[in-house]
XYZ file of C-alpha atoms in Angstrom:
531
model
C -14.280 -45.581 -16.335
C -10.883 -45.791 -18.197
C -11.100 -44.260 -21.521
C -10.021 -45.945 -24.595
C -6.231 -45.376 -25.564
C -5.600 -44.523 -28.677
C -3.580 -47.542 -30.787
C -0.867 -45.255 -31.718
C -0.227 -44.947 -27.930
C -0.504 -48.253 -27.341
C 1.974 -49.150 -30.193
C 4.647 -46.502 -29.138
C 4.631 -47.502 -25.163
C 5.067 -51.186 -26.148
C 8.044 -50.749 -28.313
C 9.762 -47.859 -26.510
C 12.765 -48.916 -25.044
C 13.037 -52.780 -26.523
C 14.519 -52.187 -29.696
C 18.350 -51.643 -29.767
C 19.584 -49.545 -32.596
C 21.841 -51.547 -35.165
C 25.281 -50.853 -34.643
C 27.828 -50.405 -37.581
C 29.428 -53.923 -36.687
C 26.360 -55.980 -35.839
C 28.365 -58.594 -33.623
C 31.424 -58.965 -31.020
C 30.929 -62.602 -31.731
C 34.172 -64.726 -32.955
C 34.247 -65.783 -36.717
C 33.276 -69.079 -37.699
C 36.960 -70.229 -37.738
C 37.290 -70.214 -33.829
C 35.124 -71.421 -31.211
C 32.152 -69.633 -31.979
C 28.730 -70.433 -30.312
C 25.715 -71.700 -31.511
C 22.058 -70.779 -31.040
C 21.388 -74.174 -29.017
C 24.557 -73.807 -26.471
C 22.137 -71.723 -23.852
C 19.868 -74.489 -23.397
C 22.489 -76.932 -23.819
C 24.548 -75.387 -20.754
C 21.648 -74.841 -18.358
C 20.470 -78.540 -18.873
C 23.782 -79.231 -18.030
C 23.274 -77.979 -14.392
C 20.051 -79.497 -13.944
C 20.033 -81.341 -10.356
C 18.219 -84.479 -9.632
C 14.834 -84.228 -7.606
C 14.972 -83.988 -4.080
C 12.203 -84.389 -1.218
C 11.415 -80.877 -0.570
C 10.258 -80.368 3.399
C 7.368 -77.987 3.689
C 7.107 -74.889 5.472
C 6.202 -75.338 9.019
C 2.351 -75.696 9.817
C 1.052 -71.932 10.639
C -1.863 -71.082 13.126
C -5.215 -69.919 11.906
C -5.062 -66.364 12.645
C -7.791 -64.715 14.667
C -10.009 -62.291 13.143
C -9.299 -63.828 9.468
C -11.991 -64.771 7.034
C -11.890 -67.408 4.513
C -11.046 -65.574 1.555
C -8.268 -63.738 3.154
C -6.583 -67.037 4.065
C -3.424 -68.240 2.081
C -2.313 -72.001 1.248
C -0.823 -72.463 4.451
C -3.457 -70.904 6.396
C -6.464 -72.761 4.542
C -4.000 -75.983 5.306
C -3.996 -75.007 9.030
C -8.035 -74.226 9.018
C -8.785 -77.304 7.064
C -6.773 -79.671 9.432
C -8.449 -77.556 12.812
C -11.926 -78.007 11.375
C -12.563 -74.340 11.166
C -13.638 -74.739 7.434
C -13.787 -77.116 4.744
C -13.194 -77.000 0.924
C -16.614 -76.701 0.222
C -17.097 -74.071 2.193
C -14.313 -72.227 0.955
C -14.996 -72.829 -2.774
C -18.509 -71.241 -1.591
C -17.445 -68.232 -0.184
C -14.925 -67.383 -3.078
C -17.571 -67.750 -5.524
C -19.852 -65.437 -3.588
C -16.920 -62.837 -3.223
C -15.854 -63.190 -6.850
C -19.566 -62.506 -7.901
C -19.622 -59.475 -5.514
C -16.185 -57.798 -5.888
C -15.698 -55.318 -8.912
C -12.043 -57.238 -9.636
C -14.201 -60.688 -10.385
C -15.671 -58.817 -13.160
C -12.849 -57.946 -15.038
C -9.980 -60.542 -13.996
C -12.206 -63.848 -14.291
C -12.957 -64.742 -17.808
C -14.948 -68.141 -16.646
C -15.268 -70.473 -13.808
C -14.146 -73.698 -14.070
C -16.641 -76.318 -14.288
C -16.526 -79.374 -11.649
C -15.266 -76.854 -8.761
C -17.725 -77.908 -6.159
C -17.882 -81.697 -7.054
C -13.755 -81.532 -6.216
C -14.167 -79.587 -3.356
C -16.725 -82.116 -1.812
C -14.407 -85.023 -2.746
C -11.337 -83.037 -1.044
C -13.532 -82.506 1.949
C -14.252 -85.967 2.390
C -10.429 -87.281 1.700
C -9.441 -84.646 4.793
C -12.622 -86.130 6.909
C -10.920 -89.555 6.412
C -7.415 -88.420 7.282
C -6.335 -89.034 3.414
C -5.752 -85.501 2.044
C -2.988 -84.978 -0.463
C -0.350 -82.124 0.131
C -2.728 -79.469 -1.440
C -6.189 -81.064 -0.904
C -8.827 -78.566 -1.186
C -6.700 -75.348 -2.574
C -8.680 -73.406 -5.045
C -6.161 -71.408 -7.595
C -6.520 -69.570 -10.500
C -5.135 -70.416 -13.915
C -4.046 -67.676 -16.801
C -5.753 -67.584 -20.070
C -2.772 -69.356 -21.644
C -2.576 -72.198 -19.398
C -4.968 -75.062 -20.405
C -7.766 -76.540 -18.198
C -9.820 -79.498 -19.452
C -13.462 -78.367 -20.535
C -12.470 -74.979 -19.963
C -12.455 -71.847 -22.634
C -8.692 -70.923 -23.015
C -8.434 -68.317 -25.845
C -5.319 -66.478 -24.783
C -6.999 -63.537 -24.324
C -7.843 -62.915 -27.787
C -10.487 -63.231 -30.632
C -8.637 -65.494 -32.909
C -9.253 -68.669 -31.219
C -12.819 -68.018 -30.986
C -14.648 -70.127 -28.470
C -11.763 -72.789 -28.289
C -12.072 -75.166 -25.276
C -9.430 -76.987 -23.910
C -9.171 -80.958 -24.452
C -6.823 -81.769 -21.479
C -5.006 -80.285 -18.784
C -1.564 -78.684 -18.922
C 0.627 -80.791 -17.123
C 1.008 -77.804 -14.539
C -2.344 -77.935 -13.817
C -2.723 -81.808 -14.042
C 0.143 -81.908 -11.586
C -1.812 -79.470 -9.295
C -4.792 -81.736 -9.632
C -2.994 -84.506 -8.607
C -1.815 -83.313 -5.330
C -5.418 -82.314 -4.345
C -5.621 -78.409 -5.760
C -8.978 -77.426 -7.225
C -8.985 -75.049 -10.374
C -11.910 -72.559 -10.061
C -11.479 -69.846 -12.481
C -9.917 -68.788 -15.903
C -8.270 -65.306 -15.532
C -7.248 -62.542 -17.781
C -3.941 -62.201 -19.838
C -2.891 -59.422 -22.313
C -3.434 -60.922 -26.117
C -1.120 -64.036 -26.075
C 0.359 -63.140 -23.163
C 2.206 -60.025 -25.483
C -0.531 -57.380 -25.874
C -1.643 -54.159 -24.592
C -3.571 -53.597 -21.046
C -6.306 -52.965 -23.225
C -7.396 -56.044 -24.492
C -9.803 -55.987 -27.308
C -11.654 -58.754 -26.276
C -12.079 -58.591 -22.608
C -10.899 -55.069 -21.590
C -8.217 -54.088 -19.107
C -7.982 -55.191 -15.674
C -7.321 -52.592 -13.378
C -5.185 -52.901 -10.223
C -7.516 -53.271 -7.004
C -5.219 -50.908 -5.066
C -6.107 -47.876 -7.949
C -8.425 -48.652 -10.689
C -7.076 -45.978 -12.602
C -3.852 -47.913 -12.484
C -2.673 -51.339 -14.307
C -2.088 -54.591 -12.663
C 0.894 -54.949 -14.863
C 1.121 -58.238 -17.569
C 0.755 -60.162 -18.536
C -0.572 -62.362 -15.657
C -3.029 -59.465 -15.181
C -5.840 -61.610 -13.839
C -3.473 -63.521 -11.504
C -2.354 -60.369 -9.979
C -5.623 -58.913 -9.520
C -7.143 -61.942 -7.944
C -4.626 -62.378 -5.385
C -4.249 -58.680 -4.490
C -8.204 -58.507 -4.094
C -8.136 -61.689 -1.926
C -10.607 -63.532 -4.480
C -8.214 -66.401 -4.488
C -5.058 -67.946 -2.460
C -3.144 -69.169 -5.285
C -2.548 -68.326 -9.190
C -0.431 -69.651 -12.257
C 1.184 -67.284 -14.402
C 3.823 -67.326 -17.299
C 7.163 -65.457 -17.577
C 8.545 -64.186 -21.244
C 9.680 -60.630 -20.286
C 8.483 -60.119 -16.508
C 4.673 -61.799 -16.862
C 4.751 -63.011 -13.232
C 7.015 -60.692 -11.871
C 5.388 -57.383 -13.144
C 2.191 -57.859 -11.720
C 3.255 -59.325 -8.493
C 5.180 -55.781 -8.387
C 2.527 -53.527 -9.043
C -0.272 -55.728 -7.103
C 1.625 -56.381 -3.980
C 2.042 -59.842 -3.923
C 4.474 -62.498 -4.386
C 5.587 -64.321 -7.730
C 8.244 -66.997 -8.522
C 9.866 -67.003 -12.098
C 11.700 -70.686 -11.704
C 14.804 -71.450 -13.429
C 14.653 -72.174 -17.235
C 13.258 -75.683 -17.713
C 12.051 -76.733 -13.878
C 8.538 -76.246 -14.511
C 7.367 -77.881 -17.984
C 5.437 -75.779 -20.530
C 3.238 -78.546 -22.049
C -0.241 -77.570 -22.538
C 0.526 -73.746 -22.582
C 0.141 -71.449 -25.497
C 3.482 -70.464 -26.170
C 4.482 -66.707 -26.764
C 8.710 -67.686 -27.404
C 9.722 -71.114 -26.986
C 13.188 -69.757 -25.978
C 12.349 -67.427 -23.176
C 8.646 -68.921 -21.614
C 8.685 -69.762 -18.207
C 5.573 -71.250 -15.981
C 5.271 -70.384 -12.266
C 3.190 -70.018 -9.265
C 1.868 -66.578 -7.706
C 0.610 -66.208 -4.225
C 0.270 -63.740 -1.062
C 3.336 -64.944 0.790
C 6.798 -66.717 -0.135
C 5.970 -69.539 2.079
C 2.783 -70.224 0.027
C 5.027 -70.515 -3.079
C 7.435 -73.023 -1.387
C 4.020 -75.242 -0.486
C 3.380 -75.397 -4.324
C 6.374 -75.273 -6.464
C 7.892 -78.561 -5.451
C 4.545 -79.967 -6.870
C 4.988 -78.489 -10.413
C 8.687 -79.079 -11.029
C 10.590 -81.753 -12.832
C 10.740 -83.128 -16.584
C 7.576 -84.680 -17.979
C 9.622 -86.179 -21.314
C 7.646 -83.937 -23.672
C 8.976 -80.276 -23.189
C 12.722 -80.826 -24.617
C 13.697 -77.899 -22.261
C 12.513 -79.297 -19.099
C 15.099 -80.966 -16.891
C 16.096 -81.443 -13.298
C 13.886 -80.948 -10.073
C 13.344 -78.724 -7.280
C 16.776 -78.859 -5.115
C 15.417 -78.581 -1.588
C 18.661 -78.919 -0.042
C 19.691 -75.564 -1.169
C 17.316 -73.712 1.220
C 18.731 -71.980 3.963
C 17.373 -71.825 7.542
C 19.332 -68.555 8.804
C 21.283 -65.998 6.779
C 24.773 -66.568 8.543
C 27.440 -66.612 5.932
C 25.242 -66.004 3.093
C 26.487 -63.408 0.808
C 24.143 -61.090 -1.260
C 25.198 -59.512 -4.602
C 24.328 -55.750 -4.617
C 24.143 -54.513 -8.642
C 25.191 -51.588 -10.113
C 24.454 -49.805 -13.424
C 21.648 -50.805 -15.536
C 19.639 -52.610 -12.839
C 19.312 -49.569 -10.193
C 19.125 -47.012 -12.954
C 15.529 -45.342 -14.248
C 14.110 -46.402 -10.675
C 12.375 -44.069 -8.750
C 13.696 -42.487 -5.461
C 11.117 -44.728 -3.462
C 11.790 -47.817 -4.965
C 15.267 -47.182 -4.278
C 14.696 -46.669 -0.611
C 12.564 -49.647 -0.238
C 15.350 -51.639 -1.734
C 17.855 -50.064 0.372
C 15.981 -50.897 3.776
C 15.434 -54.278 2.274
C 19.118 -54.870 2.122
C 19.272 -53.495 5.305
C 17.030 -56.430 7.071
C 18.939 -58.982 5.171
C 22.428 -57.807 6.815
C 20.509 -57.322 10.127
C 19.635 -61.293 9.467
C 23.381 -62.160 9.028
C 23.761 -61.755 5.504
C 27.275 -59.838 3.775
C 26.219 -57.519 1.049
C 28.862 -57.621 -1.735
C 28.933 -55.217 -5.029
C 28.462 -57.016 -8.345
C 28.611 -55.537 -11.726
C 26.902 -57.842 -14.437
C 28.299 -56.056 -17.254
C 26.556 -54.824 -20.577
C 22.720 -55.534 -19.799
C 21.078 -53.311 -22.314
C 22.673 -55.398 -25.143
C 21.234 -58.433 -23.729
C 17.551 -56.664 -23.241
C 17.088 -55.942 -26.612
C 18.487 -59.345 -27.683
C 15.707 -60.946 -25.184
C 12.999 -58.465 -27.163
C 14.383 -59.254 -30.465
C 13.896 -63.236 -29.293
C 10.798 -62.597 -28.157
C 9.315 -60.617 -31.074
C 10.853 -62.702 -33.791
C 9.488 -65.913 -32.373
C 5.919 -64.199 -31.638
C 5.888 -63.520 -35.499
C 6.563 -66.818 -36.501
C 4.111 -68.585 -34.120
C 1.415 -65.906 -35.927
C 2.158 -66.401 -38.945
C -0.412 -68.531 -39.989
C -3.193 -66.374 -39.049
C -1.538 -63.037 -40.395
C -4.342 -62.239 -42.794
C -6.266 -61.605 -39.444
C -3.911 -59.257 -38.266
C -6.319 -56.286 -37.710
C -8.040 -58.309 -35.286
C -5.040 -58.306 -32.753
C -4.671 -55.408 -30.295
C -2.567 -52.508 -31.226
C 0.230 -53.722 -28.845
C 0.382 -57.222 -29.970
C 0.178 -56.287 -33.523
C 2.859 -53.597 -33.041
C 5.175 -56.895 -31.815
C 4.398 -59.037 -34.555
C 4.989 -56.319 -37.082
C 8.606 -55.774 -35.515
C 9.121 -59.453 -35.519
C 8.580 -59.912 -39.028
C 11.091 -56.992 -39.888
C 14.275 -58.563 -37.935
C 16.152 -60.737 -39.908
C 17.609 -64.064 -39.824
C 21.046 -63.079 -39.100
C 19.648 -60.587 -36.091
C 17.652 -63.259 -34.774
C 20.566 -66.113 -34.806
C 22.890 -63.252 -33.319
C 20.563 -62.688 -30.604
C 20.729 -66.361 -29.779
C 24.298 -67.269 -30.307
C 25.104 -64.275 -27.754
C 22.807 -65.931 -25.059
C 25.404 -68.321 -23.902
C 28.011 -65.772 -23.664
C 25.783 -63.455 -21.639
C 24.918 -66.005 -19.113
C 28.416 -67.362 -18.755
C 29.251 -64.061 -18.133
C 26.508 -63.290 -15.708
C 27.491 -66.622 -13.500
C 31.083 -65.688 -13.291
C 30.137 -62.003 -11.896
C 27.800 -64.365 -9.270
C 30.808 -66.650 -8.554
C 31.340 -64.810 -5.562
C 27.885 -64.431 -4.066
C 24.720 -66.670 -3.608
C 22.079 -64.463 -4.742
C 21.498 -61.325 -6.497
C 19.029 -58.727 -4.546
C 17.747 -56.032 -7.186
C 15.028 -53.307 -6.942
C 11.916 -54.873 -8.619
C 9.995 -52.375 -11.047
C 11.051 -48.701 -11.505
C 7.650 -47.155 -10.064
C 4.452 -47.982 -8.810
C 1.706 -49.414 -11.273
C 1.400 -48.079 -14.488
C -1.517 -45.149 -15.316
C -4.189 -46.881 -17.533
C -4.783 -43.356 -19.325
C -1.428 -43.195 -20.932
C 0.247 -46.639 -20.395
C 3.029 -44.822 -18.513
C 5.069 -45.292 -15.238
C 5.803 -42.323 -13.023
C 9.646 -42.463 -11.565
C 10.791 -39.222 -9.835
C 7.696 -37.385 -10.936
C 8.385 -37.963 -14.759
C 6.029 -39.980 -16.602
C 7.882 -42.550 -18.994
C 6.457 -45.072 -21.641
C 5.510 -47.986 -19.498
C 7.752 -50.231 -21.480
C 10.839 -48.564 -20.893
C 10.648 -49.314 -17.052
C 9.002 -52.190 -16.387
C 10.809 -54.756 -17.822
C 14.471 -53.438 -17.232
C 15.061 -55.878 -14.284
C 13.013 -58.721 -15.505
C 13.909 -59.442 -19.112
C 17.304 -60.323 -18.718
C 16.467 -62.924 -16.299
C 14.253 -64.534 -18.569
C 16.917 -64.329 -21.536
C 19.987 -65.793 -18.872
C 17.072 -68.494 -17.656
C 17.762 -67.467 -13.759
C 15.175 -67.963 -11.213
C 13.614 -65.120 -9.902
C 11.590 -64.024 -6.694
C 9.553 -60.603 -6.891
C 8.082 -59.843 -3.524
C 6.750 -56.521 -1.844
C 9.227 -54.482 -0.282
C 7.462 -51.360 1.278
C 5.262 -48.202 -0.827
C 5.639 -45.814 -3.441
C 4.907 -42.185 -3.269
C 1.436 -42.586 -3.515
C 1.193 -45.431 -0.903
C 1.023 -48.265 -3.923
C 3.420 -51.408 -3.486
C 6.841 -51.517 -4.671
C 8.788 -54.629 -4.806
C 12.420 -56.168 -4.530
C 13.434 -59.325 -6.760
C 15.913 -62.294 -5.487
C 17.823 -63.659 -7.951
C 19.828 -67.066 -8.036
C 22.006 -69.019 -9.985
C 20.311 -72.242 -12.242
C 18.299 -74.148 -10.129
C 18.903 -72.152 -6.986
C 14.744 -71.321 -6.673
C 14.857 -72.961 -3.024
C 17.594 -70.691 -1.953
C 15.726 -67.528 -3.568
C 12.287 -68.623 -1.597
C 14.334 -69.474 1.732
C 15.785 -66.119 1.533
C 12.090 -64.847 0.751
C 10.720 -66.298 3.166
C 13.361 -65.121 5.986
C 12.435 -61.522 4.970
C 8.967 -62.143 5.118
C 9.478 -63.493 8.959
C 10.251 -60.206 9.787
C 8.379 -57.722 7.932
C 4.821 -57.031 7.207
C 4.906 -55.347 3.560
C 3.494 -59.323 1.965
C 0.248 -58.764 4.442
C -0.759 -55.228 3.236
C -3.842 -55.451 1.357
C -5.867 -52.919 -1.021
C -9.345 -51.472 0.571
C -12.252 -53.932 0.110
C -14.915 -52.546 -1.772
C -17.431 -55.255 -0.746
C -16.897 -53.768 2.899
C -19.330 -50.618 3.714
């Protein structure tokens, strides 16, 4: 049983490493009478790079592995099992519901089952039997509790919305439904995707690899459910790392798309500047089977543009140049994480890639600017309910209160620096095709004191987990997290593949090629339902 963590510890650990000291000279920005950047230029520049939609070829069909049970199937295996008559959507939904009810992760990662799943499974089974199955026919998926699902309770992991029930689907959910996928469960999140691990309404989500550790957040339930083999697919959101952090800690795969590739319509906002929506699964191939169907503008989200550029994927690594970072992105990393990263780079090199050193320049300032934007926008979004601030969890409250301290000049400076950082990063990446970084600095965080251990020293978790993630939310670049091995105690560690804007397909194809010759993504935690 995990003991309650004192509020002062939650407050301290969630702010650690995210607030920069005020410099004597507050900005290196050019003066107003020169070509000085405006707050909206970053979004403008990213939109200008948006490619038209293209047709994405699905990964090659897979064979149903011998000896696997339905709950172990990923998206590709389920599609093959349906095609070969090994199982059908009705049996799959029944098996997953039974497993969710029996598994301890089901008890703390699932907030509510979504009505209508059994009916949808019957319809999917009939379509498949008639040979009229849609691309994702009968694939169950989970939904993070800030993404609306019609008729389901969506509370943002907070007491404040009460018993709110969503009136309609978020766009990402409706797009998956249109391809035959079936929403099965609403999954846990930290409060409004920004609070501490110890959610005041629903409690902490325990990591299936070690129940004294955290899953990482804020897509806590999505990470846990996939690791525990309770679902083959889940939706998450990422503002400072919230898809990629639980992916790394839980040994699964998560894609933060290019900013604007997947519309945010119907998702409770945390930061309108930094929010991203994306899929999580157990293999990169499964992500590739899903993301083309959720990409593209909807005419509502003003930042949504372009399409999934499938033609940018590669089928081999001959001639591919992989950027190897220096400085910030390899500092504060456990030796076991760096060792797994080095071994992964060697795999890429053996497959034909060329490794190229890359210096991205000052990341510390951009990291702090990202959190300044996040907390300022969070405070603005929660301003209508500030009289109820005592009802927030200590972590969310700390971030809201800090957001109220920042000045308008602080906020606008962080926004104005953003296009300059994006340009600098793209110039640094000009000589490479992708960047491959270590994932997170250590294995999963300890729930007892909200720390991450790096080289046998514990650090407040927020000093470690977003170091290599926030910068790519701030810059809007696509970033894929995938398992790369194990740490000192046998828990998963990860690498991150980062691309240029709208190079999502390229990142995913590199991840698939890596997983074709490695087995890290096939590892699973011990199954407590097996005696």
